[in-house]
Short mmCIF file of C-alpha atoms in Angstrom, two decimals:
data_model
loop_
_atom_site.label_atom_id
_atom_site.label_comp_id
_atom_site.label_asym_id
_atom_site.label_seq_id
_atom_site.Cartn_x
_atom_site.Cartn_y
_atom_site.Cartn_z
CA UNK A 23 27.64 40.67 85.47
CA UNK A 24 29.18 38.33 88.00
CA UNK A 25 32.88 37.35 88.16
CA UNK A 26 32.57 34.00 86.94
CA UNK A 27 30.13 34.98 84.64
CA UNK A 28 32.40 37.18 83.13
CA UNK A 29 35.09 34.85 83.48
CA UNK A 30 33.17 32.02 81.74
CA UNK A 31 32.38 34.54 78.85
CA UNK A 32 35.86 35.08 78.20
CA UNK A 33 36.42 31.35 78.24
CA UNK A 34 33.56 30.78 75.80
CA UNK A 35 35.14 33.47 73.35
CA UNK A 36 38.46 31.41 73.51
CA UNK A 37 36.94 28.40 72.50
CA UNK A 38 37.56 28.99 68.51
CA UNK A 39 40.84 30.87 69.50
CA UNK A 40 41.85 27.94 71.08
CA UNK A 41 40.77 25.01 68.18
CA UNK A 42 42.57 27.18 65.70
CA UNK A 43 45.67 27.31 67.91
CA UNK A 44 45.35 23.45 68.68
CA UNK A 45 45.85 22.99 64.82
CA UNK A 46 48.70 25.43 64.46
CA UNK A 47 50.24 24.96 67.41
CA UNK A 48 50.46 21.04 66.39
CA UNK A 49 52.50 22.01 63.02
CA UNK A 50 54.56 23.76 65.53
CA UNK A 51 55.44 21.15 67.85
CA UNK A 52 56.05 18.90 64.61
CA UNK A 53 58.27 21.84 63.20
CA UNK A 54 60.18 22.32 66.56
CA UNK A 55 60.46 18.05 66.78
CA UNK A 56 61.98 18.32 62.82
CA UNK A 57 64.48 20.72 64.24
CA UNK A 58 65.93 18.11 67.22
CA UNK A 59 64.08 20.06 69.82
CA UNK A 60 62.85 18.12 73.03
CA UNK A 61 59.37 17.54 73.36
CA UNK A 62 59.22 19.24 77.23
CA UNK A 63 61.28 22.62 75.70
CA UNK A 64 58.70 22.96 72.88
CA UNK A 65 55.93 22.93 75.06
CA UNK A 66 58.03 25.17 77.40
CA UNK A 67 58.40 27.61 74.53
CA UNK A 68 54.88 27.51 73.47
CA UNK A 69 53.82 28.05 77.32
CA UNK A 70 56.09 31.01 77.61
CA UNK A 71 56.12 32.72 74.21
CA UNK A 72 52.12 32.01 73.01
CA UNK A 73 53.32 33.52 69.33
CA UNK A 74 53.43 31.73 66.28
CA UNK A 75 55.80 33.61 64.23
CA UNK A 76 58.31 34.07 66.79
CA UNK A 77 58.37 30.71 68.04
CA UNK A 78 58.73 29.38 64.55
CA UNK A 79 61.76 31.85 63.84
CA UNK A 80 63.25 31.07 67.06
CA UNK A 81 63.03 27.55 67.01
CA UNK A 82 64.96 27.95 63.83
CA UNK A 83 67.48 30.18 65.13
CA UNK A 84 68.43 27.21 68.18
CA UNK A 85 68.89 24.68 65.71
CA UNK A 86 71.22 26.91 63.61
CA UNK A 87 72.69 27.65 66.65
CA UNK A 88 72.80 31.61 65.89
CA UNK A 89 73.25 34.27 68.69
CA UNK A 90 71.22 34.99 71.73
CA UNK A 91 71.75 38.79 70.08
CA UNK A 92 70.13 37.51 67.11
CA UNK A 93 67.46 35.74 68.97
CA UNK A 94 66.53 38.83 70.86
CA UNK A 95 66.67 41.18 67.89
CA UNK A 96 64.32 38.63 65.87
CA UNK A 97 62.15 38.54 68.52
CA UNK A 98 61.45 41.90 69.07
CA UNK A 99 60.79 42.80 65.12
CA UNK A 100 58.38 39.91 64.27
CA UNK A 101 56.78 40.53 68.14
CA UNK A 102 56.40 44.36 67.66
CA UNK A 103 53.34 44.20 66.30
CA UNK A 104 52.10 43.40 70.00
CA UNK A 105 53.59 46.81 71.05
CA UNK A 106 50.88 48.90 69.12
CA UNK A 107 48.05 46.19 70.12
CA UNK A 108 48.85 46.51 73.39
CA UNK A 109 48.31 50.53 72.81
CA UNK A 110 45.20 49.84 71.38
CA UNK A 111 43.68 47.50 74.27
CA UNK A 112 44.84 49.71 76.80
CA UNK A 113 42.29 52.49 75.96
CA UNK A 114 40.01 50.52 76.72
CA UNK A 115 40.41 48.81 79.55
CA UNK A 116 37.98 48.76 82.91
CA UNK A 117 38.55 50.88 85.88
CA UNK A 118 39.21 47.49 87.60
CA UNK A 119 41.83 47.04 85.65
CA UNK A 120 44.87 48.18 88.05
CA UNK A 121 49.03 47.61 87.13
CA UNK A 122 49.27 44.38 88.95
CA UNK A 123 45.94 43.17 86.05
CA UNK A 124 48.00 44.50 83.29
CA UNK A 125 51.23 42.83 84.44
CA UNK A 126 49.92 39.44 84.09
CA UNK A 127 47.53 40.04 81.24
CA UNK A 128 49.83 41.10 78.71
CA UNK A 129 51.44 38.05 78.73
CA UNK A 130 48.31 36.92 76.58
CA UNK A 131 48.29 39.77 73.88
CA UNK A 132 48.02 38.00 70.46
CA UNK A 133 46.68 38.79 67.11
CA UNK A 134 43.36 36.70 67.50
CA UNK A 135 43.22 37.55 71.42
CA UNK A 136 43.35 41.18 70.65
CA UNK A 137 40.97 40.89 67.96
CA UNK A 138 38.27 39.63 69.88
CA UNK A 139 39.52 42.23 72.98
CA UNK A 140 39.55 44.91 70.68
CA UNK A 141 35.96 44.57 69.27
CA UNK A 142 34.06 44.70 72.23
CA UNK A 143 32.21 47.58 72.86
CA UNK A 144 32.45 47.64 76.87
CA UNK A 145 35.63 48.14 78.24
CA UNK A 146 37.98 45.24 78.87
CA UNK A 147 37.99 43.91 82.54
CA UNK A 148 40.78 41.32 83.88
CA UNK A 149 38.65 38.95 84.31
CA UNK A 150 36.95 38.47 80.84
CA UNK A 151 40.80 38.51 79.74
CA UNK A 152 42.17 35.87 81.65
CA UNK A 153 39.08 33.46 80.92
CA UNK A 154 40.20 33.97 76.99
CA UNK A 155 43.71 33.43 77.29
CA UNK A 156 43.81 30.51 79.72
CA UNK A 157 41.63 28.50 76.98
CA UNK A 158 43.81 30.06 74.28
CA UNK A 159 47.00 29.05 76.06
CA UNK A 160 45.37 26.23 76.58
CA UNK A 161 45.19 25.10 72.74
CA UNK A 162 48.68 26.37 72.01
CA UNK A 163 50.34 24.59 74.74
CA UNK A 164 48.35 20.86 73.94
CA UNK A 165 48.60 21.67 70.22
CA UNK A 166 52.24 21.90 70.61
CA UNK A 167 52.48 18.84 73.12
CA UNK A 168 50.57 16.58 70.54
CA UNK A 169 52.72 17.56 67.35
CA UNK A 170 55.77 17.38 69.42
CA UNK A 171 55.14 13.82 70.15
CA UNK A 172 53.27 13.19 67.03
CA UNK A 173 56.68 13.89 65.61
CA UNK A 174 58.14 10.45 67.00
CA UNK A 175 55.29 8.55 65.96
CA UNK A 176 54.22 9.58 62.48
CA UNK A 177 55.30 8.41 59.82
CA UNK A 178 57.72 10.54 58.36
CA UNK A 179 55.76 11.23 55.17
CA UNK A 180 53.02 12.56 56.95
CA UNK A 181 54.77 14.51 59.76
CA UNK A 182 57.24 16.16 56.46
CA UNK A 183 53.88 17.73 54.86
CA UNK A 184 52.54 19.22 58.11
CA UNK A 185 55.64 21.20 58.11
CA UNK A 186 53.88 23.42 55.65
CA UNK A 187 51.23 24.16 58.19
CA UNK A 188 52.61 27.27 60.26
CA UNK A 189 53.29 28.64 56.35
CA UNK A 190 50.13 27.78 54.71
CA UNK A 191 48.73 29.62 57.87
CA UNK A 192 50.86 33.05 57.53
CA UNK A 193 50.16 33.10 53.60
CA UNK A 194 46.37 33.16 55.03
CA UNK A 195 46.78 36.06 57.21
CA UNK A 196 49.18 38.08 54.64
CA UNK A 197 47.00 37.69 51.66
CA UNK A 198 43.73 38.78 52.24
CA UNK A 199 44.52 42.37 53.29
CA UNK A 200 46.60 42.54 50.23
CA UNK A 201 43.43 42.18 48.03
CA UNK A 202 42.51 45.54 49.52
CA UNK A 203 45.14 47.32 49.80
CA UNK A 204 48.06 47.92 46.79
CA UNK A 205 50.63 48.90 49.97
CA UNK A 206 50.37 45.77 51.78
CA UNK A 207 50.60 44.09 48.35
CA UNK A 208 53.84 45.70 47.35
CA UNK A 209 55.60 45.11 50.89
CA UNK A 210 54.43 41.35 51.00
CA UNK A 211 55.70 41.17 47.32
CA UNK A 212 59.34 43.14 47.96
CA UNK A 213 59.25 41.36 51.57
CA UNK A 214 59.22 38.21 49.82
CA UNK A 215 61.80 39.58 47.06
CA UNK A 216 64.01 40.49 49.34
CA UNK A 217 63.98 37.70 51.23
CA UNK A 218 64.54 35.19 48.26
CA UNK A 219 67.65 37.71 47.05
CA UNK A 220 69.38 37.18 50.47
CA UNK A 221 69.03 33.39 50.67
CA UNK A 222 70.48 32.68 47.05
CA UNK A 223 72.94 35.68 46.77
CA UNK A 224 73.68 36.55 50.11
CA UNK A 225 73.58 33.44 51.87
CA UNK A 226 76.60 34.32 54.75
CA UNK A 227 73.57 36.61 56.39
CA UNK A 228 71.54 34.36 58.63
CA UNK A 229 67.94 33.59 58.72
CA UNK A 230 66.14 35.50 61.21
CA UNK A 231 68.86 38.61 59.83
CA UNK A 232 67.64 38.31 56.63
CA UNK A 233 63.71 38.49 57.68
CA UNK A 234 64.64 41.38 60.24
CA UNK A 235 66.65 42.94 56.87
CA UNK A 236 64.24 42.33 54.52
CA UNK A 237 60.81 42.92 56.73
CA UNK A 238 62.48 46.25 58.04
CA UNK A 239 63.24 47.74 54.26
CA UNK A 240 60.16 46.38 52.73
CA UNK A 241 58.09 47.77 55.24
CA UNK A 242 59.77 51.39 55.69
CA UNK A 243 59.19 51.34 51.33
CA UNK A 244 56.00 50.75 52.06
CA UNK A 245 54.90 53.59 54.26
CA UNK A 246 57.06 56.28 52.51
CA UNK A 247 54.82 54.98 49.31
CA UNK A 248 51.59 53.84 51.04
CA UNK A 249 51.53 55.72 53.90
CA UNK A 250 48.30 54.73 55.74
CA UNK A 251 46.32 57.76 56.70
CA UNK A 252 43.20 56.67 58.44
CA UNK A 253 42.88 54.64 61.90
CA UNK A 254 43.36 50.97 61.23
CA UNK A 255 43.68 48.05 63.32
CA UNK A 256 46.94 46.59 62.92
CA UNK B 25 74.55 27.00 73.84
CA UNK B 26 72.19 26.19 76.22
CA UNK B 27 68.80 25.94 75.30
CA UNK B 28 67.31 27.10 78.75
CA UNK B 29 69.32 30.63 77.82
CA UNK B 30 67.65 30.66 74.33
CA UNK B 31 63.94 30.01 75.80
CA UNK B 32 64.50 33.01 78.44
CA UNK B 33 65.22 35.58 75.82
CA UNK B 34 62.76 34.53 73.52
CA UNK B 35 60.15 34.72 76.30
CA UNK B 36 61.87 37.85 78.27
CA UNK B 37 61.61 39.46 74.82
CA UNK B 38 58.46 38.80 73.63
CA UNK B 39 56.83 39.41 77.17
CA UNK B 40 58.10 42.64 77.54
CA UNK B 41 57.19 43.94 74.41
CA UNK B 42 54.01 43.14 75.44
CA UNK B 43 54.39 44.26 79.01
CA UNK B 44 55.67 47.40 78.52
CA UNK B 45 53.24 49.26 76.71
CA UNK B 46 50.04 47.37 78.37
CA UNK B 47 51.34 48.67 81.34
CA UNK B 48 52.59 52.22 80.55
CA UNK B 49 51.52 53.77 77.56
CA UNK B 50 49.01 56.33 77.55
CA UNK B 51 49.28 58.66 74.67
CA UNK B 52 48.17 57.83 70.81
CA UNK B 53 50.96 57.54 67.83
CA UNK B 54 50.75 60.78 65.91
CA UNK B 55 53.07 60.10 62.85
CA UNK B 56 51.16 58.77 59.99
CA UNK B 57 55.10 57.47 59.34
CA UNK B 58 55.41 55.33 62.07
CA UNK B 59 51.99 54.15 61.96
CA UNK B 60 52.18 53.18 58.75
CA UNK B 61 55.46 51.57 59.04
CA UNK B 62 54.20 49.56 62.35
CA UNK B 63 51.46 48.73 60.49
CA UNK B 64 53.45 47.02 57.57
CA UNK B 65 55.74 45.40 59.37
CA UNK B 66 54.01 42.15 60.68
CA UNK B 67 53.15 41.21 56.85
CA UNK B 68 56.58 42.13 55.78
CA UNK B 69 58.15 40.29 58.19
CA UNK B 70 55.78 36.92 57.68
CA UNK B 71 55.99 37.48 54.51
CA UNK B 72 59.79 37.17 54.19
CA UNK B 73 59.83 34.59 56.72
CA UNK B 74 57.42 32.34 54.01
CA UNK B 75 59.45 32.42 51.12
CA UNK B 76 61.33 31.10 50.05
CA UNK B 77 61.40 28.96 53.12
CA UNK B 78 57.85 27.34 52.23
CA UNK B 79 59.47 25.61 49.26
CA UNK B 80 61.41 23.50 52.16
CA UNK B 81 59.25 22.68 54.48
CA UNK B 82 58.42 19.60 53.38
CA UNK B 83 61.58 18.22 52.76
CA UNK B 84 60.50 18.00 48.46
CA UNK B 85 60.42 21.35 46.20
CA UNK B 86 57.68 19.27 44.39
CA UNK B 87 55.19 18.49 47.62
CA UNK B 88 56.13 21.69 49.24
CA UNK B 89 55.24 23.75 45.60
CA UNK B 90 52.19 21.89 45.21
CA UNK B 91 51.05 22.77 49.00
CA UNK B 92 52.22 26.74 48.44
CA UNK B 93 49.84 27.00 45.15
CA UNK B 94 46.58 25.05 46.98
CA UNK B 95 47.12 27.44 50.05
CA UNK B 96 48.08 30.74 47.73
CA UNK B 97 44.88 29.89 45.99
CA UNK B 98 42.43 29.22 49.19
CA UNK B 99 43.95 32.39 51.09
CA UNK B 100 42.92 34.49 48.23
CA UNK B 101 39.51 33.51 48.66
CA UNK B 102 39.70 34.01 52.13
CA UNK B 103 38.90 30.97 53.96
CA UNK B 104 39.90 31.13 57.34
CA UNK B 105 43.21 30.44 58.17
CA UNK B 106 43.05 26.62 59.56
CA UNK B 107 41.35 25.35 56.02
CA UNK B 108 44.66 26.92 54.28
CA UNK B 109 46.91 25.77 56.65
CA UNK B 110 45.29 21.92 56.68
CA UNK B 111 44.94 22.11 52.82
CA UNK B 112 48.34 23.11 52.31
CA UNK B 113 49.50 20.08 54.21
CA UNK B 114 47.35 17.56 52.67
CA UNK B 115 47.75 18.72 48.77
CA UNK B 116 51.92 18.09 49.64
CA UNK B 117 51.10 14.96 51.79
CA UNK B 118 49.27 13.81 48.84
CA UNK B 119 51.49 14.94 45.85
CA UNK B 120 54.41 12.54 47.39
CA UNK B 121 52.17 9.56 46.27
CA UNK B 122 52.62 10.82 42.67
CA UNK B 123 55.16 8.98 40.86
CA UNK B 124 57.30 13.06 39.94
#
């Protein structure tokens, strides 16, 4: 296949990628406008970060005004997850696909990106993975722009119930799996447990703390209990 | 704090842990511990970053409840995760009409 026609088949793969970001990304913006951030740094976040769980911790974490130690550490638990899908892609990757490729992009590793990466049979070149995550970033970034602004012209009604949106969407990835598997059931359960113990009773350790604290224990219960033994995707 | 500072670590962060193994890692994880415990830890952690939080998101326990059953419901059925996150929002966009 030609460049651009590989190009314009990763761009064509992004296309859902990108509609379900647009969505997401707009609770989001709306979120990050709820929390007193500007409309230009939320879209500079989205551009930059291209996560939803981290941005939506670490939006939280400016407005409480917590630590850049805290931000970091938050960061790097809820982001980990990219660590081991970056292992995965990168057994797969194309000859052509030299350190300068990788460099630039792993700045587009996300769950859905990697899903789609991950399935192909042929191996991965650069090109295919840039035309997927420029539409992808595409979506977050004008998701994020719209609900951002949307968030000044709304009406507040309607702009306070799309702030269950980034939510509604993690409850959709978390509960699934847990239909088929008892361990991911019992660490979403005690995740969420834990969680609700340290807001109420233990309400001097701060939010993205207590996920770190509660994700870390719930998870390490779970694979002393559950360990998983065959090769799954994460 | 500035809020320039606060973007570059969230970015730095989150790029490198990207970065780094993309770039260098060659070998395979052998412990069925550590796999298992990286492979936890993304619903762990969204899970305890959902609740309780979800109950105020909304700015009403009520609204935000009413949103958290629709989308518990829908995401048990599996429906992909826009039509739970849209549901969610219109089921506590709607329940503020209701005179609770």
């Amino acid at each position: 296949m030609k460049k651009n026609a590989i190009l314009l088949s990763g761009m064509k793969d992004g296309i859902p990628i990108a509609l379900g970001y647009l969505s997401v990304s707009f609770g989001f913006g709306i979120t990050a406008a709820g929390l007193g951030i500007s409309v230009l740094h939320a879209f500079i976040i989205s551009l930059t970060n291209l996560t939803s769980a981290g941005q939506a911790q670490g939006v939280s974490i400016i407005a409480a005004n917590g630590s850049l130690m805290e931000m970091a550490l938050v960061q790097f638990i809820i982001n980990i997850r990219y660590a081991l899908m970056a292992i995965s892609l990168s057994q797969n990757l194309d000859k052509s696909f030299t350190l300068r490729h990788r460099l630039i992009a792993s700045y587009g590793i996300t769950d859905e990106i990697f899903a789609v990466c991950a399935t192909r049979k042929e191996p991965i070149t650069p090109t295919y993975m840039y035309g997927i995550i420029a539409v992808s970033a595409a979506g977050w970034t004008l998701g994020t722009l719209l609900g951002a602004s949307a968030g000044e012209i709304l009406p507040v009604n309607l702009t306070a119930a799309l702030g269950i949106m980034l939510y509604g969407m993690f409850i959709a990835i978390i509960l699934p799996p847990a239909k088929k598997s008892l361990g991911v059931l019992l660490v979403i359960i005690l995740s969420a447990a834990f969680s609700t113990v340290c807001k109420y009773l233990l309400p001097f350790i701060s939010g993205g703390f207590a996920v770190i604290i509660c994700g870390i224990t719930a998870a390490l219960i779970g694979a002393l209990l559950f360990p998983v033994k065959e090769e799954k995707e994460p | 704090m500035s809020i320039a500072l606060y973007i570059l670590v969230m970015a730095g962060v989150t790029y490198l842990i990207r970065m780094l193994p993309f770039a260098f890692f060659q070998k395979k994880i052998k412990s069925v511990f550590i796999r298992s415990f990286l492979y936890y830890i993304p619903y762990a952690v969204l899970s305890a970053m959902t609740f309780p939080a979800i109950f105020y998101s909304t700015g009403s326990f009520i609204t935000a409840a009413a949103g958290t059953i629709v989308a518990l419901i829908l995401a048990y059925f599996g429906l992909p995760l826009i039509v739970v996150a849209i549901a969610a929002s219109l089921t506590a966009f709607g329940v503020g009409f209701l005179p609770i």
